[in-house]
Coordinates of C-alpha atoms in Angstrom, one line a residue:
Chain A
D300 CA -11.0 18.7 5.8
A301 CA -11.7 15.0 6.3
G302 CA -9.1 12.5 5.3
I303 CA -5.5 11.6 5.8
T304 CA -2.8 14.2 5.2
Q305 CA 1.0 14.0 5.2
S306 CA 3.5 16.8 5.6
P307 CA 5.7 17.8 4.1
R308 CA 5.1 16.6 0.6
Y309 CA 8.7 17.0 -0.3
K310 CA 11.8 17.2 1.9
I311 CA 15.5 17.3 1.2
T312 CA 17.8 16.7 4.2
E313 CA 21.4 16.0 4.9
T314 CA 23.0 12.8 6.0
G315 CA 23.0 12.6 9.8
R316 CA 20.1 15.0 10.4
Q317 CA 17.0 14.1 12.3
V318 CA 13.8 14.6 10.3
T319 CA 10.1 14.0 11.2
L320 CA 7.4 13.2 8.8
M321 CA 3.9 14.0 9.9
C322 CA 0.6 12.1 9.4
H323 CA -2.8 13.2 10.5
Q324 CA -6.2 11.5 10.0
T325 CA -9.6 12.7 10.8
W326 CA -11.6 9.5 10.9
S327 CA -10.5 8.3 14.3
H328 CA -9.3 5.1 12.7
S329 CA -7.6 2.9 15.3
Y330 CA -4.9 1.5 12.9
M331 CA -2.2 3.6 11.3
F332 CA 0.7 2.5 9.2
W333 CA 3.9 3.8 7.7
Y334 CA 5.2 2.3 4.4
R335 CA 8.1 3.2 2.2
Q336 CA 8.0 2.8 -1.5
D337 CA 11.1 2.0 -3.5
L338 CA 11.4 0.9 -7.1
G339 CA 11.2 -2.8 -7.4
H340 CA 10.1 -3.3 -3.8
G341 CA 6.6 -2.1 -3.8
L342 CA 5.5 -0.9 -0.4
R343 CA 7.2 -2.2 2.7
L344 CA 5.9 -1.7 6.2
I345 CA 8.1 0.3 8.6
Y346 CA 5.9 0.6 11.7
Y347 CA 2.2 0.3 12.6
S348 CA 0.0 1.3 15.4
A349 CA -3.1 -0.5 16.6
A350 CA -4.2 2.4 18.9
A351 CA -2.9 5.4 20.8
D352 CA 0.3 4.4 22.7
I353 CA 0.5 1.0 20.9
T354 CA 3.1 0.7 18.2
D355 CA 5.0 -2.2 16.7
K356 CA 7.7 -2.9 14.1
G357 CA 7.0 -3.8 10.6
E358 CA 9.3 -5.3 8.0
V359 CA 12.0 -2.5 7.8
P360 CA 12.0 -0.6 11.1
D361 CA 15.7 0.1 11.6
G362 CA 16.6 3.8 11.7
Y363 CA 13.1 4.9 12.3
V364 CA 11.1 5.9 15.4
V365 CA 7.4 6.4 15.8
S366 CA 5.0 7.6 18.5
R367 CA 1.2 7.8 18.8
S368 CA 0.2 10.0 21.7
K369 CA -3.1 10.9 20.0
T370 CA -5.3 8.7 17.8
E371 CA -5.2 11.1 14.9
N372 CA -1.4 11.6 14.6
F373 CA 1.3 9.2 13.8
P374 CA 4.7 10.9 13.2
L375 CA 7.7 9.0 11.8
T376 CA 11.1 10.2 12.8
L377 CA 14.4 9.4 11.1
E378 CA 16.8 9.8 14.0
S379 CA 20.0 10.2 11.8
A380 CA 19.1 10.2 8.1
T381 CA 21.1 8.0 5.7
R382 CA 21.1 8.0 1.9
S383 CA 19.4 4.6 1.9
Q384 CA 16.4 6.2 3.5
T385 CA 15.8 8.3 0.4
S386 CA 12.3 7.1 -0.6
V387 CA 8.6 7.9 -0.9
Y388 CA 6.9 7.5 2.5
F389 CA 3.2 6.7 2.7
C390 CA 1.0 6.9 5.8
A391 CA -2.2 4.9 5.9
S392 CA -5.1 4.3 8.3
S393 CA -7.9 1.7 8.7
R394 CA -10.7 0.8 11.0
Q395 CA -10.0 -1.5 13.9
G396 CA -10.0 -5.3 13.5
A397 CA -11.7 -5.7 10.2
M398 CA -9.5 -7.4 7.6
N399 CA -11.8 -6.6 4.8
T400 CA -11.5 -2.9 5.6
E401 CA -10.0 -0.4 3.2
A402 CA -6.7 1.2 4.1
F403 CA -6.7 4.9 3.2
F404 CA -3.4 6.3 2.1
G405 CA -2.0 9.8 2.3
Q406 CA -0.5 11.5 -0.7
G407 CA 3.0 10.5 0.3
T408 CA 6.2 12.4 1.3
R409 CA 9.1 12.3 -1.1
L410 CA 12.3 12.4 1.0
T411 CA 15.7 12.9 -0.4
V412 CA 18.8 12.4 1.8
V413 CA 21.9 14.0 0.4
Chain B
G92 CA 12.2 -12.2 -0.6
E93 CA 8.9 -11.0 -1.7
D94 CA 5.8 -12.9 -0.5
V95 CA 3.7 -11.4 -3.2
E96 CA 5.0 -11.3 -6.8
Q97 CA 3.8 -9.4 -9.8
S98 CA 5.1 -8.7 -13.3
L99 CA 6.5 -5.2 -13.5
F100 CA 5.1 -3.8 -16.7
L101 CA 2.1 -4.2 -19.0
S102 CA 1.3 -2.3 -22.2
V103 CA -2.3 -2.5 -23.6
R104 CA -4.2 -0.7 -26.3
E105 CA -7.2 1.5 -25.4
G106 CA -10.4 -0.6 -25.6
D107 CA -8.6 -3.9 -25.1
S108 CA -8.8 -5.9 -21.9
S109 CA -5.9 -5.8 -19.4
V110 CA -4.9 -8.7 -17.2
I111 CA -2.6 -8.2 -14.3
N112 CA -1.3 -11.3 -12.5
C113 CA -0.1 -11.8 -9.0
T114 CA 1.2 -14.8 -7.0
Y115 CA 1.4 -15.1 -3.3
T116 CA 3.0 -17.6 -1.0
D117 CA 1.2 -17.3 2.4
S118 CA -1.5 -20.1 2.6
S119 CA -3.1 -18.3 5.5
S120 CA -4.0 -15.3 3.3
T121 CA -7.5 -14.2 4.2
Y122 CA -8.1 -11.2 2.0
L123 CA -6.4 -10.2 -1.3
Y124 CA -6.5 -6.7 -2.6
W125 CA -5.9 -4.7 -5.7
Y126 CA -4.8 -1.1 -5.2
K127 CA -4.2 1.6 -7.9
Q128 CA -1.6 4.3 -7.7
E129 CA -1.8 7.2 -10.1
P130 CA 1.3 9.4 -10.7
G131 CA 2.1 11.5 -7.7
A132 CA -0.7 10.1 -5.6
G133 CA -1.3 7.6 -2.8
L134 CA -2.8 4.3 -3.2
Q135 CA -6.6 3.7 -3.7
L136 CA -8.4 0.5 -3.1
L137 CA -9.9 -0.9 -6.3
T138 CA -11.3 -4.1 -5.0
Y139 CA -10.7 -7.0 -2.7
I140 CA -11.6 -10.7 -2.6
F141 CA -12.0 -13.0 0.4
S142 CA -9.9 -16.2 0.1
N143 CA -12.9 -18.5 -0.1
M144 CA -14.2 -16.9 -3.2
D145 CA -13.2 -17.7 -6.8
M146 CA -14.3 -14.6 -8.6
K147 CA -15.6 -11.2 -7.9
Q148 CA -16.9 -8.7 -10.5
D149 CA -17.3 -5.0 -10.1
Q150 CA -18.2 -3.1 -13.2
R151 CA -15.2 -3.3 -15.5
L152 CA -13.1 -5.1 -13.0
T153 CA -13.0 -8.9 -12.6
V154 CA -10.9 -10.6 -9.9
L155 CA -10.1 -14.3 -10.3
L156 CA -8.5 -16.3 -7.4
N157 CA -7.0 -19.7 -7.8
K158 CA -6.3 -20.7 -4.2
K159 CA -4.7 -24.0 -5.1
D160 CA -2.0 -22.2 -7.2
K161 CA -2.0 -19.1 -5.0
H162 CA -2.7 -17.0 -8.1
L163 CA -4.7 -13.8 -8.3
S164 CA -5.5 -11.8 -11.4
L165 CA -7.3 -8.5 -12.1
R166 CA -9.0 -8.1 -15.5
I167 CA -9.9 -4.6 -16.6
A168 CA -12.4 -4.6 -19.5
D169 CA -12.4 -1.9 -22.1
T170 CA -9.2 -0.3 -20.8
Q171 CA -9.1 3.5 -20.9
T172 CA -6.2 5.9 -20.8
G173 CA -7.3 6.8 -17.3
D174 CA -6.5 3.3 -16.3
S175 CA -2.8 4.0 -16.8
A176 CA -1.3 3.6 -13.3
I177 CA 0.6 1.2 -11.1
Y178 CA -1.4 -1.6 -9.7
F179 CA -0.5 -3.3 -6.5
C180 CA -1.6 -6.7 -5.3
A181 CA -1.6 -7.1 -1.5
E182 CA -2.6 -9.7 1.0
S183 CA -3.5 -9.8 4.6
T184 CA -3.5 -12.9 6.8
T185 CA -5.5 -14.0 9.9
D186 CA -2.8 -12.9 12.2
S187 CA -1.8 -9.6 10.5
W188 CA -4.8 -7.5 11.6
G189 CA -4.8 -5.1 8.7
K190 CA -1.1 -5.1 7.9
L191 CA -0.8 -5.5 4.2
Q192 CA 2.0 -7.4 2.3
F193 CA 2.4 -5.7 -1.1
G194 CA 3.8 -6.9 -4.4
A195 CA 6.2 -4.6 -6.3
G196 CA 3.5 -3.3 -8.5
T197 CA 2.7 -3.6 -12.2
Q198 CA 2.9 -0.4 -14.2
V199 CA 0.1 -0.4 -16.8
V200 CA 0.5 1.9 -19.8
V201 CA -2.5 2.3 -22.1
T202 CA -1.8 3.4 -25.6
P203 CA -4.3 5.0 -28.0

């Protein structure tokens, strides 16, 4: 199916565990983004990628790692989960270099760290 | 602190007009966006406006931009219950290449 999909939709993990959130898009969009959504903060950018093998930090990157070996995938890894990383995570993609382009969002992953 | 600010809540009666307000601080903002988030879903782009425009109309939606005051508003005419959602204002700048700076979101509740 065409679009952008995230998995899992829901995840509960324990403090200190490593967890990876997956994101896959079928449009061959160059740009991909990870945001976290917390009450009162809106969406904050964690990491973004302009193309395969090119990634850069956003506003709140600490505790997260990303990779982009293939254009269509952009996994986000929490190396050692903390309770402050309990949040809803959104992946998004957009076409290259056009600022009036629409960013397409996945359905989100609700992560709870206990 | 937030570069984009919005009021957090708006209640409106069905059939009335809704006005959601947003202020931003970055004078190099190039595009300003309104996204809608329905419960349990991701964000969907409603509309956007280029910073050299004052107004943009798209069916029931009217976007007004006051660049001098860095104020953006979204007016929804004839508000329906399906318009109940969280609305996010966002901006991108000339050096951000698609990265969006979001406001905290305004929850709109439409009552019958």
